Amino acid sequence: MTSLYFDRGKGERYRSLGCFPCTFPVQSTAKNVKEIIEELKTGKFANIAERSGRAQDAEDGGGLETLRKDGYM
Amino acid sequence: MTQLEKLESQSVYILREAYSQFKNLAMLWSIGKDSTVLLWLSRKAFFGHVPFPLVHIDTSYKIPEMIEYRDKLALEFGLNMVVGQNKQALEEKRTYPDGNLDRINCCKTLKTEALRNTLSGAWTRQRLNHQTRKYEPDANKEPYTGVIVGVRSDEEGSRSKERYFSPRDKRNDWDVGDQPPELWNQFKTEYAPGTHIRVHPLLDWTELDIWEYIE
């Protein structure tokens, strides 16, 4: 797995990956798979969408559904 | 059987079903965790050899580590790696980072449009040559009729409306209200000419399942 998902010392990691101008990391100190699992189980992100760091989803009130009807993955 | 074993076995079943039903099958690989798990499952389903091309839509704005990782794994696993790109839009600077489009229209241009024309074969696909380790134009221009995608129901609202085998029409559009029922593992895999079916083996996996499986 690419290391972008893990904290590499800056206290942040990507939860979802995309283009760099529109993708933002989450605050997290999880450095490996085990720590990500522990973090998810704490419920820290229970009310935060996995793709909340993907800025295009927030545009247009429902950006991703608009995109997906048009053939986006 | 644990929950993860059940999920794995259902996904392997769907992958094999897709392979048996579609002559021109491809898998989208975004280099993210979900489609990388899907790649792993495909190797498992077909005993180490992935029998269909992996397609990446490269917007040219991906985090550089993603591209390095893509090519490293493609060479290591001997993957038939195919890349599609909207070259014209990039040349004309029709993008969000260039300040000429909003984010959604940038996604539409660099991803949706590139995906549509790469799947249909209208735009030249670039294929990895394992000898030279470079990408060169792919001679195969056949449209892909089955497209495996690693979307999951729990990651986002519109994805929870998908089926395992979800039809797309000639324009690649998706009519959410008109999809076949999937009862007792009976899947509709027929499609009209010029259309394709999206196949979603990871639909029932959660974010936590993915990480526990990776572990």
PDB file of C-alpha atoms in Angstrom:
ATOM      1  CA  MET A   1       0.000   0.000   0.000  1.00  0.00           C
ATOM      2  CA  THR A   2       1.315   3.482  -0.800  1.00  0.00           C
ATOM      3  CA  SER A   3       2.723   5.306   2.260  1.00  0.00           C
ATOM      4  CA  LEU A   4       0.488   8.344   1.612  1.00  0.00           C
ATOM      5  CA  TYR A   5      -2.120   6.690   3.854  1.00  0.00           C
ATOM      6  CA  PHE A   6       0.233   6.838   6.845  1.00  0.00           C
ATOM      7  CA  ASP A   7       1.455   9.704   9.030  1.00  0.00           C
ATOM      8  CA  ARG A   8       5.053  10.362   8.077  1.00  0.00           C
ATOM      9  CA  GLY A   9       5.842  12.705  10.949  1.00  0.00           C
ATOM     10  CA  LYS A  10       3.614  15.695  10.173  1.00  0.00           C
ATOM     11  CA  GLY A  11       0.589  14.505  12.180  1.00  0.00           C
ATOM     12  CA  GLU A  12      -1.502  13.995   9.044  1.00  0.00           C
ATOM     13  CA  ARG A  13      -2.357  11.275   6.570  1.00  0.00           C
ATOM     14  CA  TYR A  14      -4.584  10.823   3.515  1.00  0.00           C
ATOM     15  CA  ARG A  15      -7.795   8.907   4.060  1.00  0.00           C
ATOM     16  CA  SER A  16      -8.743   9.017   0.378  1.00  0.00           C
ATOM     17  CA  LEU A  17      -6.376   9.706  -2.524  1.00  0.00           C
ATOM     18  CA  GLY A  18      -6.866  11.892  -5.576  1.00  0.00           C
ATOM     19  CA  CYS A  19      -5.387  14.863  -7.418  1.00  0.00           C
ATOM     20  CA  PHE A  20      -3.149  17.011  -5.221  1.00  0.00           C
ATOM     21  CA  PRO A  21      -4.912  20.357  -5.856  1.00  0.00           C
ATOM     22  CA  CYS A  22      -8.226  18.937  -4.571  1.00  0.00           C
ATOM     23  CA  THR A  23      -7.246  16.314  -1.976  1.00  0.00           C
ATOM     24  CA  PHE A  24      -6.487  17.155   1.652  1.00  0.00           C
ATOM     25  CA  PRO A  25      -5.121  14.970   4.456  1.00  0.00           C
ATOM     26  CA  VAL A  26      -6.815  14.338   7.831  1.00  0.00           C
ATOM     27  CA  GLN A  27      -5.234  15.030  11.235  1.00  0.00           C
ATOM     28  CA  SER A  28      -3.910  11.684  12.391  1.00  0.00           C
ATOM     29  CA  THR A  29      -0.796  10.137  13.856  1.00  0.00           C
ATOM     30  CA  ALA A  30      -1.517   6.611  12.587  1.00  0.00           C
ATOM     31  CA  LYS A  31       1.768   5.372  11.150  1.00  0.00           C
ATOM     32  CA  ASN A  32       0.808   1.887  10.001  1.00  0.00           C
ATOM     33  CA  VAL A  33      -2.151  -0.345   9.184  1.00  0.00           C
ATOM     34  CA  LYS A  34      -2.579  -1.468  12.792  1.00  0.00           C
ATOM     35  CA  GLU A  35      -2.783   2.131  14.023  1.00  0.00           C
ATOM     36  CA  ILE A  36      -5.289   3.048  11.281  1.00  0.00           C
ATOM     37  CA  ILE A  37      -7.527   0.181  12.396  1.00  0.00           C
ATOM     38  CA  GLU A  38      -7.265   1.310  16.017  1.00  0.00           C
ATOM     39  CA  GLU A  39      -8.051   4.884  14.998  1.00  0.00           C
ATOM     40  CA  LEU A  40     -11.109   3.867  12.965  1.00  0.00           C
ATOM     41  CA  LYS A  41     -12.382   1.770  15.875  1.00  0.00           C
ATOM     42  CA  THR A  42     -12.260   4.744  18.238  1.00  0.00           C
ATOM     43  CA  GLY A  43     -15.038   6.321  16.174  1.00  0.00           C
ATOM     44  CA  LYS A  44     -12.954   9.445  15.615  1.00  0.00           C
ATOM     45  CA  PHE A  45     -14.163   9.625  12.004  1.00  0.00           C
ATOM     46  CA  ALA A  46     -17.653   8.216  12.631  1.00  0.00           C
ATOM     47  CA  ASN A  47     -19.337  11.448  11.511  1.00  0.00           C
ATOM     48  CA  ILE A  48     -16.740  12.525   8.978  1.00  0.00           C
ATOM     49  CA  ALA A  49     -17.069  11.140   5.466  1.00  0.00           C
ATOM     50  CA  GLU A  50     -14.121   9.183   4.127  1.00  0.00           C
ATOM     51  CA  ARG A  51     -14.030  11.480   1.093  1.00  0.00           C
ATOM     52  CA  SER A  52     -14.426  14.697   3.117  1.00  0.00           C
ATOM     53  CA  GLY A  53     -10.889  15.659   2.079  1.00  0.00           C
ATOM     54  CA  ARG A  54     -11.920  15.571  -1.586  1.00  0.00           C
ATOM     55  CA  ALA A  55     -12.921  19.142  -2.382  1.00  0.00           C
ATOM     56  CA  GLN A  56     -14.855  18.408  -5.589  1.00  0.00           C
ATOM     57  CA  ASP A  57     -17.516  16.470  -3.616  1.00  0.00           C
ATOM     58  CA  ALA A  58     -18.484  19.611  -1.703  1.00  0.00           C
ATOM     59  CA  GLU A  59     -19.222  21.730  -4.779  1.00  0.00           C
ATOM     60  CA  ASP A  60     -22.686  21.900  -6.299  1.00  0.00           C
ATOM     61  CA  GLY A  61     -24.407  20.527  -3.166  1.00  0.00           C
ATOM     62  CA  GLY A  62     -23.729  16.938  -4.164  1.00  0.00           C
ATOM     63  CA  GLY A  63     -20.823  17.060  -6.530  1.00  0.00           C
ATOM     64  CA  LEU A  64     -20.018  13.397  -6.649  1.00  0.00           C
ATOM     65  CA  GLU A  65     -23.521  12.196  -7.543  1.00  0.00           C
ATOM     66  CA  THR A  66     -23.682  14.785 -10.333  1.00  0.00           C
ATOM     67  CA  LEU A  67     -20.339  13.530 -11.603  1.00  0.00           C
ATOM     68  CA  ARG A  68     -21.200   9.872 -11.248  1.00  0.00           C
ATOM     69  CA  LYS A  69     -24.461  10.082 -13.228  1.00  0.00           C
ATOM     70  CA  ASP A  70     -22.288  11.354 -16.060  1.00  0.00           C
ATOM     71  CA  GLY A  71     -20.027   8.333 -15.953  1.00  0.00           C
ATOM     72  CA  TYR A  72     -17.485   9.175 -13.242  1.00  0.00           C
ATOM     73  CA  MET A  73     -16.218   6.151 -11.325  1.00  0.00           C
TER      74      MET A  73
ATOM     75  CA  MET B   1     -16.145 -18.197   8.137  1.00  0.00           C
ATOM     76  CA  THR B   2     -15.217 -14.769   9.412  1.00  0.00           C
ATOM     77  CA  GLN B   3     -16.782 -11.611   7.993  1.00  0.00           C
ATOM     78  CA  LEU B   4     -13.613 -10.885   6.000  1.00  0.00           C
ATOM     79  CA  GLU B   5     -13.532 -14.398   4.551  1.00  0.00           C
ATOM     80  CA  LYS B   6     -17.169 -14.019   3.459  1.00  0.00           C
ATOM     81  CA  LEU B   7     -16.438 -10.682   1.790  1.00  0.00           C
ATOM     82  CA  GLU B   8     -13.357 -12.088   0.092  1.00  0.00           C
ATOM     83  CA  SER B   9     -15.184 -15.106  -1.229  1.00  0.00           C
ATOM     84  CA  GLN B  10     -18.098 -13.016  -2.577  1.00  0.00           C
ATOM     85  CA  SER B  11     -15.668 -10.648  -4.326  1.00  0.00           C
ATOM     86  CA  VAL B  12     -13.696 -13.526  -5.853  1.00  0.00           C
ATOM     87  CA  TYR B  13     -16.987 -15.043  -7.057  1.00  0.00           C
ATOM     88  CA  ILE B  14     -18.009 -11.759  -8.732  1.00  0.00           C
ATOM     89  CA  LEU B  15     -14.587 -11.350 -10.349  1.00  0.00           C
ATOM     90  CA  ARG B  16     -14.727 -14.861 -11.813  1.00  0.00           C
ATOM     91  CA  GLU B  17     -18.346 -14.361 -12.919  1.00  0.00           C
ATOM     92  CA  ALA B  18     -17.305 -11.127 -14.669  1.00  0.00           C
ATOM     93  CA  TYR B  19     -14.347 -12.830 -16.350  1.00  0.00           C
ATOM     94  CA  SER B  20     -16.566 -15.633 -17.639  1.00  0.00           C
ATOM     95  CA  GLN B  21     -19.193 -13.222 -19.019  1.00  0.00           C
ATOM     96  CA  PHE B  22     -17.240 -10.402 -20.662  1.00  0.00           C
ATOM     97  CA  LYS B  23     -14.897 -10.762 -23.604  1.00  0.00           C
ATOM     98  CA  ASN B  24     -13.506  -7.252 -23.259  1.00  0.00           C
ATOM     99  CA  LEU B  25     -13.096  -6.853 -19.541  1.00  0.00           C
ATOM    100  CA  ALA B  26     -10.904  -4.267 -17.806  1.00  0.00           C
ATOM    101  CA  MET B  27     -10.352  -3.106 -14.245  1.00  0.00           C
ATOM    102  CA  LEU B  28      -9.988   0.506 -13.181  1.00  0.00           C
ATOM    103  CA  TRP B  29      -7.082   1.033 -10.829  1.00  0.00           C
ATOM    104  CA  SER B  30      -6.843   4.429  -9.122  1.00  0.00           C
ATOM    105  CA  ILE B  31      -3.798   3.341  -7.033  1.00  0.00           C
ATOM    106  CA  GLY B  32      -5.910   3.927  -3.892  1.00  0.00           C
ATOM    107  CA  LYS B  33      -6.420   1.366  -1.131  1.00  0.00           C
ATOM    108  CA  ASP B  34      -9.734  -0.018  -2.414  1.00  0.00           C
ATOM    109  CA  SER B  35      -8.732  -0.731  -5.992  1.00  0.00           C
ATOM    110  CA  THR B  36      -5.378  -2.026  -4.754  1.00  0.00           C
ATOM    111  CA  VAL B  37      -7.232  -4.568  -2.583  1.00  0.00           C
ATOM    112  CA  LEU B  38      -9.287  -5.374  -5.685  1.00  0.00           C
ATOM    113  CA  LEU B  39      -6.072  -5.998  -7.606  1.00  0.00           C
ATOM    114  CA  TRP B  40      -4.898  -8.319  -4.841  1.00  0.00           C
ATOM    115  CA  LEU B  41      -8.245 -10.188  -4.945  1.00  0.00           C
ATOM    116  CA  SER B  42      -7.935 -10.550  -8.722  1.00  0.00           C
ATOM    117  CA  ARG B  43      -4.538 -12.161  -8.369  1.00  0.00           C
ATOM    118  CA  LYS B  44      -6.065 -14.511  -5.824  1.00  0.00           C
ATOM    119  CA  ALA B  45      -9.100 -15.259  -8.023  1.00  0.00           C
ATOM    120  CA  PHE B  46      -6.932 -16.165 -11.004  1.00  0.00           C
ATOM    121  CA  PHE B  47      -3.984 -17.770  -9.187  1.00  0.00           C
ATOM    122  CA  GLY B  48      -1.463 -14.972  -9.457  1.00  0.00           C
ATOM    123  CA  HIS B  49      -2.108 -13.855 -13.021  1.00  0.00           C
ATOM    124  CA  VAL B  50      -4.477 -10.948 -13.667  1.00  0.00           C
ATOM    125  CA  PRO B  51      -6.200 -11.880 -16.956  1.00  0.00           C
ATOM    126  CA  PHE B  52      -7.490  -8.391 -17.882  1.00  0.00           C
ATOM    127  CA  PRO B  53      -5.907  -4.948 -18.364  1.00  0.00           C
ATOM    128  CA  LEU B  54      -5.654  -2.496 -15.485  1.00  0.00           C
ATOM    129  CA  VAL B  55      -6.773   0.972 -16.576  1.00  0.00           C
ATOM    130  CA  HIS B  56      -5.626   4.160 -14.872  1.00  0.00           C
ATOM    131  CA  ILE B  57      -7.029   7.561 -15.788  1.00  0.00           C
ATOM    132  CA  ASP B  58      -4.094   9.897 -15.260  1.00  0.00           C
ATOM    133  CA  THR B  59      -5.112  13.524 -14.769  1.00  0.00           C
ATOM    134  CA  SER B  60      -1.404  14.496 -14.518  1.00  0.00           C
ATOM    135  CA  TYR B  61      -2.276  16.031 -11.115  1.00  0.00           C
ATOM    136  CA  LYS B  62      -1.986  12.816  -9.118  1.00  0.00           C
ATOM    137  CA  ILE B  63       0.315  12.821  -6.085  1.00  0.00           C
ATOM    138  CA  PRO B  64       3.686  11.745  -7.629  1.00  0.00           C
ATOM    139  CA  GLU B  65       4.126   8.785  -5.222  1.00  0.00           C
ATOM    140  CA  MET B  66       0.942   7.295  -6.695  1.00  0.00           C
ATOM    141  CA  ILE B  67       2.415   7.072 -10.189  1.00  0.00           C
ATOM    142  CA  GLU B  68       5.693   5.609  -8.884  1.00  0.00           C
ATOM    143  CA  TYR B  69       3.753   2.992  -6.947  1.00  0.00           C
ATOM    144  CA  ARG B  70       1.585   2.192 -10.004  1.00  0.00           C
ATOM    145  CA  ASP B  71       4.535   1.465 -12.267  1.00  0.00           C
ATOM    146  CA  LYS B  72       6.481  -0.420  -9.598  1.00  0.00           C
ATOM    147  CA  LEU B  73       3.575  -2.791  -8.921  1.00  0.00           C
ATOM    148  CA  ALA B  74       2.707  -3.122 -12.623  1.00  0.00           C
ATOM    149  CA  LEU B  75       6.247  -4.318 -13.380  1.00  0.00           C
ATOM    150  CA  GLU B  76       6.428  -6.564 -10.317  1.00  0.00           C
ATOM    151  CA  PHE B  77       3.051  -8.267 -10.928  1.00  0.00           C
ATOM    152  CA  GLY B  78       3.459  -8.361 -14.733  1.00  0.00           C
ATOM    153  CA  LEU B  79       0.250  -6.347 -15.206  1.00  0.00           C
ATOM    154  CA  ASN B  80      -1.204  -5.330 -18.537  1.00  0.00           C
ATOM    155  CA  MET B  81      -1.136  -1.652 -17.529  1.00  0.00           C
ATOM    156  CA  VAL B  82      -3.110   0.811 -19.641  1.00  0.00           C
ATOM    157  CA  VAL B  83      -3.253   4.576 -19.098  1.00  0.00           C
ATOM    158  CA  GLY B  84      -5.771   7.065 -20.490  1.00  0.00           C
ATOM    159  CA  GLN B  85      -5.523  10.850 -20.393  1.00  0.00           C
ATOM    160  CA  ASN B  86      -7.300  13.948 -21.695  1.00  0.00           C
ATOM    161  CA  LYS B  87      -4.201  15.323 -23.444  1.00  0.00           C
ATOM    162  CA  GLN B  88      -6.070  18.010 -25.343  1.00  0.00           C
ATOM    163  CA  ALA B  89      -7.590  19.568 -22.214  1.00  0.00           C
ATOM    164  CA  LEU B  90      -4.178  19.562 -20.526  1.00  0.00           C
ATOM    165  CA  GLU B  91      -2.548  21.221 -23.539  1.00  0.00           C
ATOM    166  CA  GLU B  92      -5.294  23.841 -23.658  1.00  0.00           C
ATOM    167  CA  LYS B  93      -5.038  24.325 -19.878  1.00  0.00           C
ATOM    168  CA  ARG B  94      -8.733  23.574 -19.366  1.00  0.00           C
ATOM    169  CA  THR B  95      -8.231  22.628 -15.687  1.00  0.00           C
ATOM    170  CA  TYR B  96      -8.936  23.837 -12.153  1.00  0.00           C
ATOM    171  CA  PRO B  97      -5.244  24.286 -11.211  1.00  0.00           C
ATOM    172  CA  ASP B  98      -4.832  26.519 -14.285  1.00  0.00           C
ATOM    173  CA  GLY B  99      -7.717  28.626 -12.992  1.00  0.00           C
ATOM    174  CA  ASN B 100      -9.955  27.971 -15.986  1.00  0.00           C
ATOM    175  CA  LEU B 101     -12.524  25.549 -14.532  1.00  0.00           C
ATOM    176  CA  ASP B 102     -14.181  24.895 -11.178  1.00  0.00           C
ATOM    177  CA  ARG B 103     -13.334  21.650  -9.417  1.00  0.00           C
ATOM    178  CA  ILE B 104     -16.338  19.672 -10.675  1.00  0.00           C
ATOM    179  CA  ASN B 105     -15.819  20.626 -14.295  1.00  0.00           C
ATOM    180  CA  CYS B 106     -12.146  19.811 -13.931  1.00  0.00           C
ATOM    181  CA  CYS B 107     -13.092  16.296 -12.719  1.00  0.00           C
ATOM    182  CA  LYS B 108     -15.548  16.037 -15.623  1.00  0.00           C
ATOM    183  CA  THR B 109     -12.873  16.983 -18.124  1.00  0.00           C
ATOM    184  CA  LEU B 110      -9.837  15.133 -16.803  1.00  0.00           C
ATOM    185  CA  LYS B 111     -11.585  12.069 -15.399  1.00  0.00           C
ATOM    186  CA  THR B 112     -15.123  11.475 -16.755  1.00  0.00           C
ATOM    187  CA  GLU B 113     -14.343  12.526 -20.327  1.00  0.00           C
ATOM    188  CA  ALA B 114     -10.990  10.728 -20.293  1.00  0.00           C
ATOM    189  CA  LEU B 115     -12.640   7.611 -18.851  1.00  0.00           C
ATOM    190  CA  ARG B 116     -15.424   7.596 -21.468  1.00  0.00           C
ATOM    191  CA  ASN B 117     -13.038   7.916 -24.390  1.00  0.00           C
ATOM    192  CA  THR B 118     -10.522   5.467 -22.941  1.00  0.00           C
ATOM    193  CA  LEU B 119     -13.176   2.803 -22.300  1.00  0.00           C
ATOM    194  CA  SER B 120     -14.689   3.228 -25.772  1.00  0.00           C
ATOM    195  CA  GLY B 121     -11.265   3.162 -27.413  1.00  0.00           C
ATOM    196  CA  ALA B 122     -11.926   6.507 -29.140  1.00  0.00           C
ATOM    197  CA  TRP B 123      -8.724   7.952 -27.661  1.00  0.00           C
ATOM    198  CA  THR B 124      -5.412   6.123 -27.928  1.00  0.00           C
ATOM    199  CA  ARG B 125      -4.590   4.190 -24.793  1.00  0.00           C
ATOM    200  CA  GLN B 126      -1.010   4.073 -23.557  1.00  0.00           C
ATOM    201  CA  ARG B 127       0.236   0.628 -22.593  1.00  0.00           C
ATOM    202  CA  LEU B 128       3.243  -0.243 -20.430  1.00  0.00           C
ATOM    203  CA  ASN B 129       5.998  -2.083 -22.306  1.00  0.00           C
ATOM    204  CA  HIS B 130       7.624  -4.334 -19.718  1.00  0.00           C
ATOM    205  CA  GLN B 131      10.879  -4.568 -21.699  1.00  0.00           C
ATOM    206  CA  THR B 132      11.517  -0.849 -22.130  1.00  0.00           C
ATOM    207  CA  ARG B 133       9.544   0.108 -18.956  1.00  0.00           C
ATOM    208  CA  LYS B 134       7.961   2.905 -20.982  1.00  0.00           C
ATOM    209  CA  TYR B 135       4.401   3.604 -22.103  1.00  0.00           C
ATOM    210  CA  GLU B 136       3.579   3.332 -25.802  1.00  0.00           C
ATOM    211  CA  PRO B 137       0.343   3.567 -27.830  1.00  0.00           C
ATOM    212  CA  ASP B 138      -1.826   0.461 -27.358  1.00  0.00           C
ATOM    213  CA  ALA B 139      -2.791  -1.299 -30.592  1.00  0.00           C
ATOM    214  CA  ASN B 140      -6.022  -2.535 -28.966  1.00  0.00           C
ATOM    215  CA  LYS B 141      -8.847  -0.070 -29.693  1.00  0.00           C
ATOM    216  CA  GLU B 142     -11.749  -2.393 -28.847  1.00  0.00           C
ATOM    217  CA  PRO B 143     -14.279  -0.920 -26.402  1.00  0.00           C
ATOM    218  CA  TYR B 144     -14.288  -2.474 -22.938  1.00  0.00           C
ATOM    219  CA  THR B 145     -17.757  -3.904 -22.279  1.00  0.00           C
ATOM    220  CA  GLY B 146     -17.211  -4.935 -18.663  1.00  0.00           C
ATOM    221  CA  VAL B 147     -15.448  -2.522 -16.330  1.00  0.00           C
ATOM    222  CA  ILE B 148     -14.502  -3.598 -12.805  1.00  0.00           C
ATOM    223  CA  VAL B 149     -14.444  -0.716 -10.315  1.00  0.00           C
ATOM    224  CA  GLY B 150     -13.501  -0.679  -6.603  1.00  0.00           C
ATOM    225  CA  VAL B 151     -16.295   1.559  -5.319  1.00  0.00           C
ATOM    226  CA  ARG B 152     -17.829   0.736  -1.922  1.00  0.00           C
ATOM    227  CA  SER B 153     -21.373   1.428  -0.713  1.00  0.00           C
ATOM    228  CA  ASP B 154     -20.323   2.976   2.571  1.00  0.00           C
ATOM    229  CA  GLU B 155     -17.881   5.523   1.218  1.00  0.00           C
ATOM    230  CA  GLU B 156     -20.345   7.965  -0.284  1.00  0.00           C
ATOM    231  CA  GLY B 157     -24.110   8.338  -0.866  1.00  0.00           C
ATOM    232  CA  SER B 158     -24.397   7.816  -4.611  1.00  0.00           C
ATOM    233  CA  ARG B 159     -22.178   4.749  -4.473  1.00  0.00           C
ATOM    234  CA  SER B 160     -24.627   3.074  -2.111  1.00  0.00           C
ATOM    235  CA  LYS B 161     -27.139   3.036  -4.978  1.00  0.00           C
ATOM    236  CA  GLU B 162     -24.956   0.802  -7.132  1.00  0.00           C
ATOM    237  CA  ARG B 163     -25.482  -2.860  -7.965  1.00  0.00           C
ATOM    238  CA  TYR B 164     -22.723  -5.473  -8.254  1.00  0.00           C
ATOM    239  CA  PHE B 165     -23.361  -5.355 -12.003  1.00  0.00           C
ATOM    240  CA  SER B 166     -24.565  -1.820 -12.833  1.00  0.00           C
ATOM    241  CA  PRO B 167     -25.441  -0.864 -16.400  1.00  0.00           C
ATOM    242  CA  ARG B 168     -24.189   2.301 -18.111  1.00  0.00           C
ATOM    243  CA  ASP B 169     -25.708   3.603 -21.339  1.00  0.00           C
ATOM    244  CA  LYS B 170     -24.126   4.686 -24.626  1.00  0.00           C
ATOM    245  CA  ARG B 171     -23.096   8.043 -23.225  1.00  0.00           C
ATOM    246  CA  ASN B 172     -21.651   6.309 -20.142  1.00  0.00           C
ATOM    247  CA  ASP B 173     -24.584   7.791 -18.153  1.00  0.00           C
ATOM    248  CA  TRP B 174     -26.098   5.987 -15.215  1.00  0.00           C
ATOM    249  CA  ASP B 175     -29.875   5.769 -14.698  1.00  0.00           C
ATOM    250  CA  VAL B 176     -30.046   5.097 -10.949  1.00  0.00           C
ATOM    251  CA  GLY B 177     -33.759   4.268 -11.010  1.00  0.00           C
ATOM    252  CA  ASP B 178     -33.492   1.672 -13.778  1.00  0.00           C
ATOM    253  CA  GLN B 179     -31.243  -1.125 -12.583  1.00  0.00           C
ATOM    254  CA  PRO B 180     -31.870  -4.859 -12.527  1.00  0.00           C
ATOM    255  CA  PRO B 181     -32.611  -6.566  -9.191  1.00  0.00           C
ATOM    256  CA  GLU B 182     -29.931  -8.939  -7.934  1.00  0.00           C
ATOM    257  CA  LEU B 183     -31.646 -11.796  -6.131  1.00  0.00           C
ATOM    258  CA  TRP B 184     -29.918 -14.971  -4.959  1.00  0.00           C
ATOM    259  CA  ASN B 185     -26.656 -14.120  -6.727  1.00  0.00           C
ATOM    260  CA  GLN B 186     -28.324 -13.960 -10.155  1.00  0.00           C
ATOM    261  CA  PHE B 187     -26.641 -11.141 -12.046  1.00  0.00           C
ATOM    262  CA  LYS B 188     -27.712  -9.539 -15.292  1.00  0.00           C
ATOM    263  CA  THR B 189     -24.630  -9.374 -17.475  1.00  0.00           C
ATOM    264  CA  GLU B 190     -26.208  -8.689 -20.864  1.00  0.00           C
ATOM    265  CA  TYR B 191     -25.811  -5.252 -22.359  1.00  0.00           C
ATOM    266  CA  ALA B 192     -26.923  -3.392 -25.476  1.00  0.00           C
ATOM    267  CA  PRO B 193     -24.350  -2.591 -28.206  1.00  0.00           C
ATOM    268  CA  GLY B 194     -22.310   0.483 -27.360  1.00  0.00           C
ATOM    269  CA  THR B 195     -23.047   0.260 -23.637  1.00  0.00           C
ATOM    270  CA  HIS B 196     -21.069  -1.314 -20.846  1.00  0.00           C
ATOM    271  CA  ILE B 197     -21.539  -2.813 -17.404  1.00  0.00           C
ATOM    272  CA  ARG B 198     -19.724  -1.589 -14.309  1.00  0.00           C
ATOM    273  CA  VAL B 199     -18.797  -4.446 -11.999  1.00  0.00           C
ATOM    274  CA  HIS B 200     -18.391  -3.683  -8.276  1.00  0.00           C
ATOM    275  CA  PRO B 201     -16.915  -6.596  -6.302  1.00  0.00           C
ATOM    276  CA  LEU B 202     -16.147  -4.460  -3.217  1.00  0.00           C
ATOM    277  CA  LEU B 203     -19.640  -3.016  -2.778  1.00  0.00           C
ATOM    278  CA  ASP B 204     -20.201  -4.540   0.692  1.00  0.00           C
ATOM    279  CA  TRP B 205     -16.777  -3.750   2.136  1.00  0.00           C
ATOM    280  CA  THR B 206     -16.397  -0.943   4.712  1.00  0.00           C
ATOM    281  CA  GLU B 207     -13.367   1.265   5.212  1.00  0.00           C
ATOM    282  CA  LEU B 208     -12.497  -0.788   8.308  1.00  0.00           C
ATOM    283  CA  ASP B 209     -12.874  -4.091   6.391  1.00  0.00           C
ATOM    284  CA  ILE B 210     -10.383  -2.825   3.815  1.00  0.00           C
ATOM    285  CA  TRP B 211      -7.752  -1.994   6.425  1.00  0.00           C
ATOM    286  CA  GLU B 212      -8.322  -5.207   8.381  1.00  0.00           C
ATOM    287  CA  TYR B 213      -7.956  -7.174   5.152  1.00  0.00           C
ATOM    288  CA  ILE B 214      -4.727  -5.366   4.266  1.00  0.00           C
ATOM    289  CA  GLU B 215      -3.395  -6.187   7.726  1.00  0.00           C
TER     290      GLU B 215
END
